[in-house]
Amino acid sequence: LLSKVNVMITKVDVQRAIALMHSETEWQFFFEKIDSPDWLQPLTEEGIFAKPQKKKKEDGIIRIPSWPQGKYLIKVASIKSNEVAEIIKNISRTDNPHVLDACIDAMTAMPVEVSAPLSRLAIKWIDKEYQYGLFQKIGKLIVKYFQEKKDDEALLLCKKLLYVSPDKYSESRKSFYATNTWEFNEIIKLITPSIMNFESKKKFIELLIRHLEKILKFRVSDVSEVYEDNSSIWRRDIDGANLDVDDDPRDIFVSWIYILSAELSIINKAYSKDIYLNLKEKHAPIFKRIALFLLNKFPYDNSVVVLSLTNPDFLISDDTWHEYALLLRDQFSLLNTNSKSQVINFIASFDFKGGKDADNFNEYRRYKLLTLIKNDLNAEWKSKFEELKAKNNNKEIERPEYIYYFSGVR
């Protein structure tokens, strides 16, 4: 039976094969050895693919039966794609992870025109329990969809696959579908090179932004309070994280938002303006920080730089200090005289902190910022800078671009 090639496989052949199978091992051997797509129809008619075994709980242990039929479906999926797609639809409600793994592999093997309508089934499978291998397999399917211009289906799968549940955020293993943060980052690393369409990459960045928004915690007691996300603690530098060791989904999202936004800004200058305007309006400081970081890397308009350096929203929060300071340090010398005066006057009059000891606090903050641009100050402001320095015991500020800095520790 196994040696039949280019010979009609009959119902009798299938019945003979079934009669010979007495164990799971024999079924595994059978499906490993048969390659001919001619087996598919008679096997289907005999119901061999129709009712996969469900996972079982025995003596408190979950047992997940194997599904050797899947190996054969994967082999013939590229040839008998419509027939395999129909089988997948008929068994799509199964809770057996081995079955769903085989279904995804078969979908990846078949033409995208056939598998794309099944992608919404895959979205539902992501929520099934014990899907330890499904995450990477769906990632490969997403890559194929992007490569073969099925971007809508790919983005829908990305939306589900990369979702992080904010209500379970403290239980990191349960908050996302990857088994760990390394795998979570690796799947984004796998997917992003395959997104060739400019608009699709923009949508992917928006997806990452929305997912990051959902997991950020805002501590707001009333509508007038400043939004804080403590990102100056968990993300000291926008471009400073190591993508190979990030252990926090927030870090991973931030890294990929700025990496991909920078890529698009290089390709299309207009995008640098779009992403800046988008991010700066977000409530959480981490988004304003990314906006300032990108503006510093891609300063598309000096007037926007001036508006940013005179925007109270960028100085009111300690979280945004670092990127504001870097923008001031790197761009101030490139401004004209009037623009420099605008920025200096803004810093000079900004109230960093009200209440007790506000004057000393404000003077110290101004001294920190002016330290960044001391070589570009005019004579009047150099004199004022020296006055501020004297009030601070002539102490040189180390690394003023950081809101808090301890020597030897960043």
Short mmCIF file of C-alpha atoms in Angstrom, two decimals:
data_model
loop_
_atom_site.label_atom_id
_atom_site.label_comp_id
_atom_site.label_asym_id
_atom_site.label_seq_id
_atom_site.Cartn_x
_atom_site.Cartn_y
_atom_site.Cartn_z
CA LEU A 1 0.00 0.00 0.00
CA LEU A 2 2.68 2.49 0.99
CA SER A 3 4.54 1.95 -2.27
CA LYS A 4 1.62 2.97 -4.49
CA VAL A 5 2.68 5.86 -6.70
CA ASN A 6 0.74 7.26 -9.67
CA VAL A 7 -1.81 4.53 -9.09
CA MET A 8 -5.42 5.20 -8.11
CA ILE A 9 -5.86 4.88 -4.35
CA THR A 10 -9.20 3.25 -3.75
CA LYS A 11 -11.61 3.07 -0.86
CA VAL A 12 -10.62 -0.58 -0.47
CA ASP A 13 -6.95 0.44 -0.10
CA VAL A 14 -7.85 2.85 2.68
CA GLN A 15 -10.01 0.29 4.46
CA ARG A 16 -7.17 -2.24 4.26
CA ALA A 17 -4.80 0.35 5.73
CA ILE A 18 -7.20 1.16 8.58
CA ALA A 19 -7.57 -2.53 9.38
CA LEU A 20 -3.79 -2.83 9.74
CA MET A 21 -3.48 0.05 12.19
CA HIS A 22 -3.53 -1.11 15.82
CA SER A 23 -1.54 1.60 17.59
CA GLU A 24 -0.68 5.27 17.49
CA THR A 25 2.87 4.38 16.46
CA GLU A 26 1.59 2.54 13.38
CA TRP A 27 -0.54 5.51 12.37
CA GLN A 28 2.48 7.79 12.77
CA PHE A 29 4.56 5.48 10.55
CA PHE A 30 1.79 5.33 7.95
CA PHE A 31 1.37 9.10 7.64
CA GLU A 32 5.12 9.69 7.61
CA LYS A 33 5.53 7.30 4.68
CA ILE A 34 2.65 8.21 2.37
CA ASP A 35 3.34 11.13 0.07
CA SER A 36 0.89 10.77 -2.78
CA PRO A 37 -1.90 13.40 -2.78
CA ASP A 38 -4.17 10.65 -4.16
CA TRP A 39 -4.58 9.32 -0.64
CA LEU A 40 -6.33 12.53 0.49
CA GLN A 41 -9.82 12.05 -0.92
CA PRO A 42 -10.36 8.41 0.11
CA LEU A 43 -8.89 9.09 3.56
CA THR A 44 -11.21 12.10 3.90
CA GLU A 45 -14.21 10.03 2.83
CA GLU A 46 -13.38 7.47 5.51
CA GLY A 47 -13.42 10.25 8.13
CA ILE A 48 -9.75 9.91 9.04
CA PHE A 49 -9.37 13.70 9.49
CA ALA A 50 -12.87 14.44 10.78
CA LYS A 51 -12.69 14.00 14.56
CA PRO A 52 -9.30 14.69 16.12
CA GLN A 53 -8.99 13.51 19.70
CA LYS A 54 -9.48 16.19 22.33
CA LYS A 55 -7.06 16.83 25.15
CA LYS A 56 -7.91 14.81 28.25
CA LYS A 57 -7.43 15.21 31.98
CA GLU A 58 -6.38 11.99 33.66
CA ASP A 59 -5.45 11.86 37.36
CA GLY A 60 -4.93 15.62 37.37
CA ILE A 61 -2.61 15.50 34.32
CA ILE A 62 -3.50 17.01 30.95
CA ARG A 63 -2.88 14.53 28.15
CA ILE A 64 -2.71 15.88 24.62
CA PRO A 65 -3.06 13.12 22.00
CA SER A 66 -0.83 13.28 18.97
CA TRP A 67 -2.35 13.76 15.53
CA PRO A 68 -0.17 11.97 12.94
CA GLN A 69 -2.64 12.88 10.17
CA GLY A 70 -1.26 16.42 10.32
CA LYS A 71 2.08 15.37 8.82
CA TYR A 72 0.35 14.15 5.70
CA LEU A 73 -1.86 17.24 5.36
CA ILE A 74 1.22 19.46 5.49
CA LYS A 75 2.89 17.42 2.74
CA VAL A 76 -0.05 17.69 0.33
CA ALA A 77 -1.27 21.21 1.26
CA SER A 78 0.51 22.90 -1.63
CA ILE A 79 -0.98 20.45 -4.16
CA LYS A 80 -4.45 19.80 -2.71
CA SER A 81 -4.81 23.20 -1.10
CA ASN A 82 -8.60 23.60 -1.46
CA GLU A 83 -9.27 20.13 -0.10
CA VAL A 84 -6.92 20.64 2.84
CA ALA A 85 -8.48 24.05 3.53
CA GLU A 86 -11.90 22.39 3.73
CA ILE A 87 -10.57 19.83 6.21
CA ILE A 88 -9.10 22.64 8.34
CA LYS A 89 -12.44 24.46 8.41
CA ASN A 90 -14.23 21.31 9.50
CA ILE A 91 -11.88 20.64 12.43
CA SER A 92 -11.24 24.26 13.43
CA ARG A 93 -13.08 23.98 16.76
CA THR A 94 -10.67 21.40 18.17
CA ASP A 95 -8.76 22.19 21.36
CA ASN A 96 -5.89 19.84 20.52
CA PRO A 97 -2.68 21.90 20.12
CA HIS A 98 -1.07 19.25 17.88
CA VAL A 99 -3.96 19.56 15.43
CA LEU A 100 -3.80 23.35 15.39
CA ASP A 101 -0.03 23.31 14.90
CA ALA A 102 -0.51 21.08 11.84
CA CYS A 103 -3.27 23.33 10.53
CA ILE A 104 -1.03 26.41 10.68
CA ASP A 105 1.84 24.56 8.99
CA ALA A 106 -0.54 23.40 6.26
CA MET A 107 -1.85 26.94 5.80
CA THR A 108 1.72 28.19 5.46
CA ALA A 109 2.41 25.53 2.82
CA MET A 110 -0.63 26.31 0.67
CA PRO A 111 -1.08 29.32 -1.67
CA VAL A 112 -2.05 32.49 0.23
CA GLU A 113 -5.20 32.91 -1.86
CA VAL A 114 -6.48 29.69 -0.31
CA SER A 115 -5.19 30.15 3.23
CA ALA A 116 -6.11 33.84 3.66
CA PRO A 117 -9.84 33.16 4.29
CA LEU A 118 -8.76 30.79 7.08
CA SER A 119 -6.71 33.45 8.88
CA ARG A 120 -9.62 34.48 11.12
CA LEU A 121 -9.72 30.91 12.39
CA ALA A 122 -6.06 31.22 13.33
CA ILE A 123 -6.88 34.35 15.35
CA LYS A 124 -9.26 32.26 17.47
CA TRP A 125 -6.71 29.48 17.88
CA ILE A 126 -4.25 31.87 19.54
CA ASP A 127 -6.52 31.93 22.61
CA LYS A 128 -6.52 28.15 23.00
CA GLU A 129 -4.62 26.67 25.94
CA TYR A 130 -1.24 24.93 25.72
CA GLN A 131 -0.32 26.54 22.40
CA TYR A 132 3.42 26.61 23.05
CA GLY A 133 4.45 26.14 19.42
CA LEU A 134 1.67 28.07 17.73
CA PHE A 135 3.15 31.53 18.40
CA GLN A 136 6.21 30.99 16.20
CA LYS A 137 4.24 29.11 13.54
CA ILE A 138 1.74 31.95 13.16
CA GLY A 139 4.69 34.34 12.97
CA LYS A 140 5.94 32.45 9.91
CA LEU A 141 2.47 32.57 8.37
CA ILE A 142 2.40 36.35 8.93
CA VAL A 143 5.75 36.66 7.15
CA LYS A 144 4.39 34.75 4.16
CA TYR A 145 1.28 36.95 4.02
CA PHE A 146 3.37 40.14 4.03
CA GLN A 147 5.74 38.73 1.41
CA GLU A 148 2.86 37.78 -0.87
CA LYS A 149 0.85 40.99 -0.40
CA LYS A 150 -1.82 39.72 1.95
CA ASP A 151 -1.11 42.61 4.29
CA ASP A 152 -4.61 42.96 5.76
CA GLU A 153 -4.64 39.35 6.93
CA ALA A 154 -1.08 39.69 8.23
CA LEU A 155 -1.92 42.81 10.24
CA LEU A 156 -5.00 41.19 11.78
CA LEU A 157 -2.88 38.27 12.94
CA CYS A 158 -0.25 40.69 14.28
CA LYS A 159 -2.88 42.58 16.24
CA LYS A 160 -3.89 39.42 18.07
CA LEU A 161 -0.48 37.78 18.35
CA LEU A 162 1.22 40.84 19.88
CA TYR A 163 -1.57 41.80 22.25
CA VAL A 164 -0.56 42.25 25.88
CA SER A 165 -3.29 42.06 28.50
CA PRO A 166 -3.02 45.07 30.85
CA ASP A 167 -5.13 43.48 33.59
CA LYS A 168 -2.67 40.57 33.81
CA TYR A 169 0.44 42.67 33.26
CA SER A 170 1.96 41.81 36.64
CA GLU A 171 1.76 38.12 35.74
CA SER A 172 4.16 38.47 32.82
CA ARG A 173 3.96 34.85 31.69
CA LYS A 174 0.20 35.14 31.30
CA SER A 175 0.04 38.63 29.87
CA PHE A 176 0.99 37.73 26.30
CA TYR A 177 0.92 34.73 24.00
CA ALA A 178 4.67 34.15 23.72
CA THR A 179 6.25 31.84 26.29
CA ASN A 180 8.64 34.64 27.33
CA THR A 181 9.72 38.17 26.43
CA TRP A 182 12.66 36.89 24.37
CA GLU A 183 10.28 34.99 22.10
CA PHE A 184 7.96 38.00 22.02
CA ASN A 185 10.77 40.20 20.72
CA GLU A 186 12.03 37.53 18.33
CA ILE A 187 8.66 37.29 16.61
CA ILE A 188 8.67 41.05 15.92
CA LYS A 189 12.23 40.72 14.67
CA LEU A 190 11.05 37.94 12.34
CA ILE A 191 8.04 39.84 11.03
CA THR A 192 9.33 43.37 10.42
CA PRO A 193 11.72 42.70 7.48
CA SER A 194 8.83 41.16 5.53
CA ILE A 195 6.68 44.33 5.69
CA MET A 196 7.60 45.84 2.35
CA ASN A 197 4.62 48.13 1.81
CA PHE A 198 5.10 51.63 3.26
CA GLU A 199 1.46 52.02 4.35
CA SER A 200 1.46 48.58 5.95
CA LYS A 201 4.57 49.41 7.94
CA LYS A 202 2.83 52.60 9.13
CA LYS A 203 -0.16 50.50 10.24
CA PHE A 204 2.16 48.08 12.02
CA ILE A 205 3.74 50.96 13.95
CA GLU A 206 0.26 52.23 14.88
CA LEU A 207 -0.58 48.75 16.10
CA LEU A 208 2.49 48.75 18.36
CA ILE A 209 1.59 52.21 19.66
CA ARG A 210 -1.96 51.12 20.53
CA HIS A 211 -0.71 47.98 22.27
CA LEU A 212 1.78 50.01 24.31
CA GLU A 213 -0.93 52.48 25.30
CA LYS A 214 -3.03 49.62 26.66
CA ILE A 215 -0.39 48.34 29.04
CA LEU A 216 0.81 51.67 30.40
CA LYS A 217 -0.47 52.57 33.84
CA PHE A 218 -1.35 56.21 34.47
CA ARG A 219 -1.43 57.55 38.01
CA VAL A 220 -3.95 60.35 37.72
CA SER A 221 -5.98 61.52 40.72
CA ASP A 222 -7.76 64.30 38.86
CA VAL A 223 -7.94 65.75 35.38
CA SER A 224 -5.47 68.54 36.13
CA GLU A 225 -2.66 66.24 37.27
CA VAL A 226 0.31 65.55 35.03
CA TYR A 227 0.35 62.14 33.42
CA GLU A 228 3.29 60.04 34.57
CA ASP A 229 4.40 56.63 33.35
CA ASN A 230 7.74 56.48 35.22
CA SER A 231 9.45 55.74 31.92
CA SER A 232 12.52 57.69 33.05
CA ILE A 233 13.06 54.74 35.40
CA TRP A 234 12.25 51.76 33.18
CA ARG A 235 13.55 53.35 29.95
CA ARG A 236 16.43 55.73 30.61
CA ASP A 237 17.29 56.20 26.90
CA ILE A 238 14.95 55.74 23.95
CA ASP A 239 17.70 54.13 21.87
CA GLY A 240 19.51 52.51 24.77
CA ALA A 241 17.76 49.16 25.21
CA ASN A 242 19.35 45.90 24.18
CA LEU A 243 16.77 44.07 22.08
CA ASP A 244 18.41 40.75 22.91
CA VAL A 245 17.86 41.06 26.65
CA ASP A 246 14.72 43.20 27.10
CA ASP A 247 12.54 41.55 29.71
CA ASP A 248 9.62 43.95 29.62
CA PRO A 249 7.05 44.18 26.79
CA ARG A 250 6.97 47.97 27.28
CA ASP A 251 10.65 48.15 26.42
CA ILE A 252 10.17 45.95 23.38
CA PHE A 253 7.31 48.08 22.05
CA VAL A 254 9.29 51.31 22.58
CA SER A 255 12.32 49.90 20.75
CA TRP A 256 10.36 48.78 17.72
CA ILE A 257 8.26 51.95 17.53
CA TYR A 258 11.35 54.12 17.31
CA ILE A 259 13.33 51.71 15.08
CA LEU A 260 10.56 51.37 12.51
CA SER A 261 9.61 55.05 12.70
CA ALA A 262 13.23 55.96 12.02
CA GLU A 263 13.29 53.61 9.01
CA LEU A 264 10.22 55.27 7.51
CA SER A 265 11.53 58.76 8.28
CA ILE A 266 14.65 57.98 6.24
CA ILE A 267 12.54 56.72 3.33
CA ASN A 268 9.97 59.50 3.44
CA LYS A 269 10.75 62.85 5.08
CA ALA A 270 7.05 63.66 5.40
CA TYR A 271 6.61 60.68 7.71
CA SER A 272 8.94 62.20 10.30
CA LYS A 273 6.46 65.05 10.65
CA ASP A 274 3.45 62.71 10.79
CA ILE A 275 4.86 60.45 13.48
CA TYR A 276 6.08 63.41 15.54
CA LEU A 277 2.66 65.05 15.51
CA ASN A 278 1.00 61.73 16.33
CA LEU A 279 3.23 60.83 19.26
CA LYS A 280 3.47 64.24 20.88
CA GLU A 281 -0.29 64.33 21.41
CA LYS A 282 -0.33 61.07 23.35
CA HIS A 283 -0.88 61.41 27.09
CA ALA A 284 1.88 59.11 28.31
CA PRO A 285 5.32 60.78 28.49
CA ILE A 286 7.03 57.83 26.80
CA PHE A 287 5.34 58.77 23.53
CA LYS A 288 6.39 62.40 23.86
CA ARG A 289 9.90 61.15 24.50
CA ILE A 290 9.91 59.09 21.30
CA ALA A 291 8.54 62.13 19.44
CA LEU A 292 11.39 64.33 20.72
CA PHE A 293 13.95 61.62 20.01
CA LEU A 294 12.79 61.30 16.40
CA LEU A 295 12.64 65.08 15.95
CA ASN A 296 16.24 65.28 17.12
CA LYS A 297 17.29 62.59 14.64
CA PHE A 298 15.15 63.99 11.81
CA PRO A 299 14.70 67.75 12.42
CA TYR A 300 12.50 68.36 9.41
CA ASP A 301 11.75 72.00 10.32
CA ASN A 302 13.61 74.36 12.68
CA SER A 303 10.35 76.09 13.58
CA VAL A 304 9.05 72.77 14.93
CA VAL A 305 12.24 72.38 16.95
CA VAL A 306 11.62 75.81 18.49
CA LEU A 307 7.98 74.97 19.21
CA SER A 308 9.09 71.77 20.92
CA LEU A 309 11.75 73.52 23.00
CA THR A 310 9.13 76.07 24.14
CA ASN A 311 6.35 73.54 24.76
CA PRO A 312 5.49 73.26 28.50
CA ASP A 313 4.23 69.68 27.96
CA PHE A 314 7.80 68.57 27.35
CA LEU A 315 9.21 70.06 30.56
CA ILE A 316 6.37 69.58 33.03
CA SER A 317 7.17 65.88 33.54
CA ASP A 318 10.45 64.48 34.82
CA ASP A 319 9.94 61.58 32.42
CA THR A 320 10.40 63.78 29.34
CA TRP A 321 13.46 65.67 30.63
CA HIS A 322 16.09 63.50 28.95
CA GLU A 323 14.83 63.78 25.36
CA TYR A 324 14.05 67.49 25.80
CA ALA A 325 17.59 68.05 27.07
CA LEU A 326 19.12 66.14 24.15
CA LEU A 327 17.07 68.14 21.64
CA LEU A 328 18.20 71.37 23.31
CA ARG A 329 21.85 70.26 23.36
CA ASP A 330 21.94 69.07 19.74
CA GLN A 331 19.73 71.62 17.98
CA PHE A 332 20.15 74.92 19.84
CA SER A 333 23.34 75.92 18.05
CA LEU A 334 21.59 75.48 14.68
CA LEU A 335 18.85 78.01 15.47
CA ASN A 336 18.88 81.65 14.43
CA THR A 337 19.30 84.45 16.98
CA ASN A 338 15.58 85.15 17.41
CA SER A 339 14.80 81.47 17.89
CA LYS A 340 17.56 81.12 20.46
CA SER A 341 16.12 84.05 22.39
CA GLN A 342 12.67 82.42 22.36
CA VAL A 343 14.05 79.22 23.81
CA ILE A 344 16.20 80.97 26.45
CA ASN A 345 13.31 83.17 27.57
CA PHE A 346 11.05 80.14 27.85
CA ILE A 347 13.54 78.29 30.04
CA ALA A 348 14.14 81.39 32.13
CA SER A 349 10.46 81.87 32.91
CA PHE A 350 9.32 78.24 33.16
CA ASP A 351 8.01 77.19 36.57
CA PHE A 352 9.42 73.73 37.13
CA LYS A 353 8.00 73.43 40.61
CA GLY A 354 5.62 75.51 42.68
CA GLY A 355 5.33 75.67 46.43
CA LYS A 356 8.03 75.69 49.10
CA ASP A 357 11.60 76.29 47.91
CA ALA A 358 10.36 76.75 44.36
CA ASP A 359 12.88 79.50 43.55
CA ASN A 360 15.94 77.40 44.38
CA PHE A 361 14.51 74.39 42.58
CA ASN A 362 13.69 76.40 39.45
CA GLU A 363 17.13 78.00 39.40
CA TYR A 364 18.82 74.61 39.67
CA ARG A 365 16.78 73.18 36.80
CA ARG A 366 17.55 76.22 34.63
CA TYR A 367 21.22 75.86 35.48
CA LYS A 368 21.12 72.22 34.33
CA LEU A 369 19.55 73.11 30.99
CA LEU A 370 21.80 76.11 30.35
CA THR A 371 24.83 73.90 31.07
CA LEU A 372 23.90 71.96 27.92
CA ILE A 373 24.16 75.08 25.74
CA LYS A 374 26.63 77.22 27.69
CA ASN A 375 29.01 77.51 24.73
CA ASP A 376 26.26 78.98 22.54
CA LEU A 377 24.95 81.61 24.98
CA ASN A 378 25.30 85.30 24.17
CA ALA A 379 27.22 87.61 26.50
CA GLU A 380 24.15 88.54 28.56
CA TRP A 381 23.16 84.95 29.19
CA LYS A 382 26.70 83.80 29.82
CA SER A 383 26.76 86.29 32.66
CA LYS A 384 23.44 84.99 34.02
CA PHE A 385 24.70 81.45 33.66
CA GLU A 386 27.73 82.29 35.82
CA GLU A 387 25.38 83.79 38.41
CA LEU A 388 23.37 80.57 38.51
CA LYS A 389 26.57 78.59 38.75
CA ALA A 390 27.70 80.68 41.73
CA LYS A 391 24.37 80.08 43.47
CA ASN A 392 25.05 76.36 43.06
CA ASN A 393 28.48 76.69 44.75
CA ASN A 394 30.21 76.72 41.34
CA LYS A 395 29.41 73.04 41.07
CA GLU A 396 29.75 71.58 37.60
CA ILE A 397 26.75 69.42 36.74
CA GLU A 398 27.68 65.96 35.48
CA ARG A 399 25.48 64.65 32.68
CA PRO A 400 22.77 67.36 32.86
CA GLU A 401 20.82 65.60 30.11
CA TYR A 402 19.59 63.18 32.81
CA ILE A 403 17.00 64.35 35.30
CA TYR A 404 18.78 62.29 37.97
CA TYR A 405 22.33 61.09 37.59
CA PHE A 406 24.70 59.36 39.98
CA SER A 407 28.34 59.16 39.04
CA GLY A 408 29.17 55.68 37.75
CA VAL A 409 25.48 54.79 37.41
CA ARG A 410 23.24 55.83 34.57
#
